[in-house]
Amino acid sequence: FALTKAAMLFVAINALLHLATDFITSRISASLQEKQNTRGFFMVLGLDQLLHHAALAGTLSFFLSVQ
């Protein structure tokens, strides 16, 4: 049961982090695309991916250290 609670917490935290990341980066990238700033658009996409990976790695590291 404890593993199930931890797994649900891991999923919930990651869902919130990913939603927040996408909420912010989608607005920035849409603005850059509208301005036809291709370089900036793709830089934001790269930053988006970095933040998603950092969220997963950070929460995984935290949960593994707590166990």
Short mmCIF file of the C-alpha atoms (twelve columns), coordinates in Angstrom:
data_MODEL
# 
_entry.id   MODEL 
# 
loop_
_atom_site.group_PDB 
_atom_site.id 
_atom_site.type_symbol 
_atom_site.label_atom_id 
_atom_site.label_alt_id 
_atom_site.label_comp_id 
_atom_site.label_asym_id 
_atom_site.label_seq_id 
_atom_site.Cartn_x 
_atom_site.Cartn_y 
_atom_site.Cartn_z 
_atom_site.pdbx_PDB_model_num 
ATOM 1  C CA . PHE A 1  0.000  0.000  0.000   1 
ATOM 2  C CA . ALA A 2  2.853  2.415  0.782   1 
ATOM 3  C CA . LEU A 3  4.277  1.865  -2.695  1 
ATOM 4  C CA . THR A 4  0.903  2.683  -4.191  1 
ATOM 5  C CA . LYS A 5  0.728  5.946  -2.225  1 
ATOM 6  C CA . ALA A 6  4.249  6.869  -3.302  1 
ATOM 7  C CA . ALA A 7  3.477  6.039  -6.924  1 
ATOM 8  C CA . MET A 8  0.300  8.119  -6.856  1 
ATOM 9  C CA . LEU A 9  2.194  11.033 -5.295  1 
ATOM 10 C CA . PHE A 10 4.959  10.705 -7.920  1 
ATOM 11 C CA . VAL A 11 2.361  10.816 -10.705 1 
ATOM 12 C CA . ALA A 12 0.493  13.753 -9.159  1 
ATOM 13 C CA . ILE A 13 3.629  15.838 -8.636  1 
ATOM 14 C CA . ASN A 14 4.844  15.134 -12.163 1 
ATOM 15 C CA . ALA A 15 1.445  15.913 -13.639 1 
ATOM 16 C CA . LEU A 16 1.428  19.314 -11.942 1 
ATOM 17 C CA . LEU A 17 5.015  20.064 -12.966 1 
ATOM 18 C CA . HIS A 18 4.353  19.061 -16.568 1 
ATOM 19 C CA . LEU A 19 1.118  21.039 -16.766 1 
ATOM 20 C CA . ALA A 20 2.830  24.145 -15.374 1 
ATOM 21 C CA . THR A 21 5.749  23.726 -17.779 1 
ATOM 22 C CA . ASP A 22 3.463  23.288 -20.782 1 
ATOM 23 C CA . PHE A 23 1.196  26.147 -19.700 1 
ATOM 24 C CA . ILE A 24 4.110  28.580 -19.694 1 
ATOM 25 C CA . THR A 25 6.188  27.291 -22.602 1 
ATOM 26 C CA . SER A 26 3.201  26.904 -24.952 1 
ATOM 27 C CA . ARG A 27 2.316  30.567 -24.553 1 
ATOM 28 C CA . ILE A 28 5.886  31.682 -25.095 1 
ATOM 29 C CA . SER A 29 6.373  29.439 -28.133 1 
ATOM 30 C CA . ALA A 30 3.031  30.522 -29.653 1 
ATOM 31 C CA . SER A 31 4.079  34.148 -29.335 1 
ATOM 32 C CA . LEU A 32 7.452  33.434 -30.923 1 
ATOM 33 C CA . GLN A 33 5.864  31.468 -33.744 1 
ATOM 34 C CA . GLU A 34 3.417  34.297 -34.393 1 
ATOM 35 C CA . LYS A 35 6.382  36.696 -34.662 1 
ATOM 36 C CA . GLN A 36 8.059  34.162 -36.995 1 
ATOM 37 C CA . ASN A 37 11.012 33.915 -34.598 1 
ATOM 38 C CA . THR A 38 12.014 30.391 -35.588 1 
ATOM 39 C CA . ARG A 39 15.222 30.312 -33.558 1 
ATOM 40 C CA . GLY A 40 13.484 31.468 -30.376 1 
ATOM 41 C CA . PHE A 41 10.608 29.060 -30.979 1 
ATOM 42 C CA . PHE A 42 12.920 26.053 -31.175 1 
ATOM 43 C CA . MET A 43 14.983 27.265 -28.213 1 
ATOM 44 C CA . VAL A 44 11.804 27.317 -26.114 1 
ATOM 45 C CA . LEU A 45 10.934 23.816 -27.342 1 
ATOM 46 C CA . GLY A 46 14.367 22.641 -26.209 1 
ATOM 47 C CA . LEU A 47 13.929 24.352 -22.854 1 
ATOM 48 C CA . ASP A 48 10.518 22.701 -22.535 1 
ATOM 49 C CA . GLN A 49 12.061 19.270 -23.039 1 
ATOM 50 C CA . LEU A 50 14.873 20.050 -20.588 1 
ATOM 51 C CA . LEU A 51 12.350 21.073 -17.937 1 
ATOM 52 C CA . HIS A 52 10.269 17.920 -18.498 1 
ATOM 53 C CA . HIS A 53 13.326 15.695 -18.148 1 
ATOM 54 C CA . ALA A 54 14.544 17.617 -15.092 1 
ATOM 55 C CA . ALA A 55 11.130 17.219 -13.451 1 
ATOM 56 C CA . LEU A 56 11.159 13.469 -14.012 1 
ATOM 57 C CA . ALA A 57 14.777 13.052 -12.923 1 
ATOM 58 C CA . GLY A 58 14.324 15.265 -9.875  1 
ATOM 59 C CA . THR A 59 11.184 13.580 -8.616  1 
ATOM 60 C CA . LEU A 60 12.593 10.106 -9.298  1 
ATOM 61 C CA . SER A 61 15.784 10.995 -7.409  1 
ATOM 62 C CA . PHE A 62 13.759 12.368 -4.505  1 
ATOM 63 C CA . PHE A 63 11.468 9.352  -4.272  1 
ATOM 64 C CA . LEU A 64 14.353 6.890  -4.503  1 
ATOM 65 C CA . SER A 65 16.250 8.687  -1.729  1 
ATOM 66 C CA . VAL A 66 13.203 8.625  0.573   1 
ATOM 67 C CA . GLN A 67 12.606 4.875  0.198   1 
# 
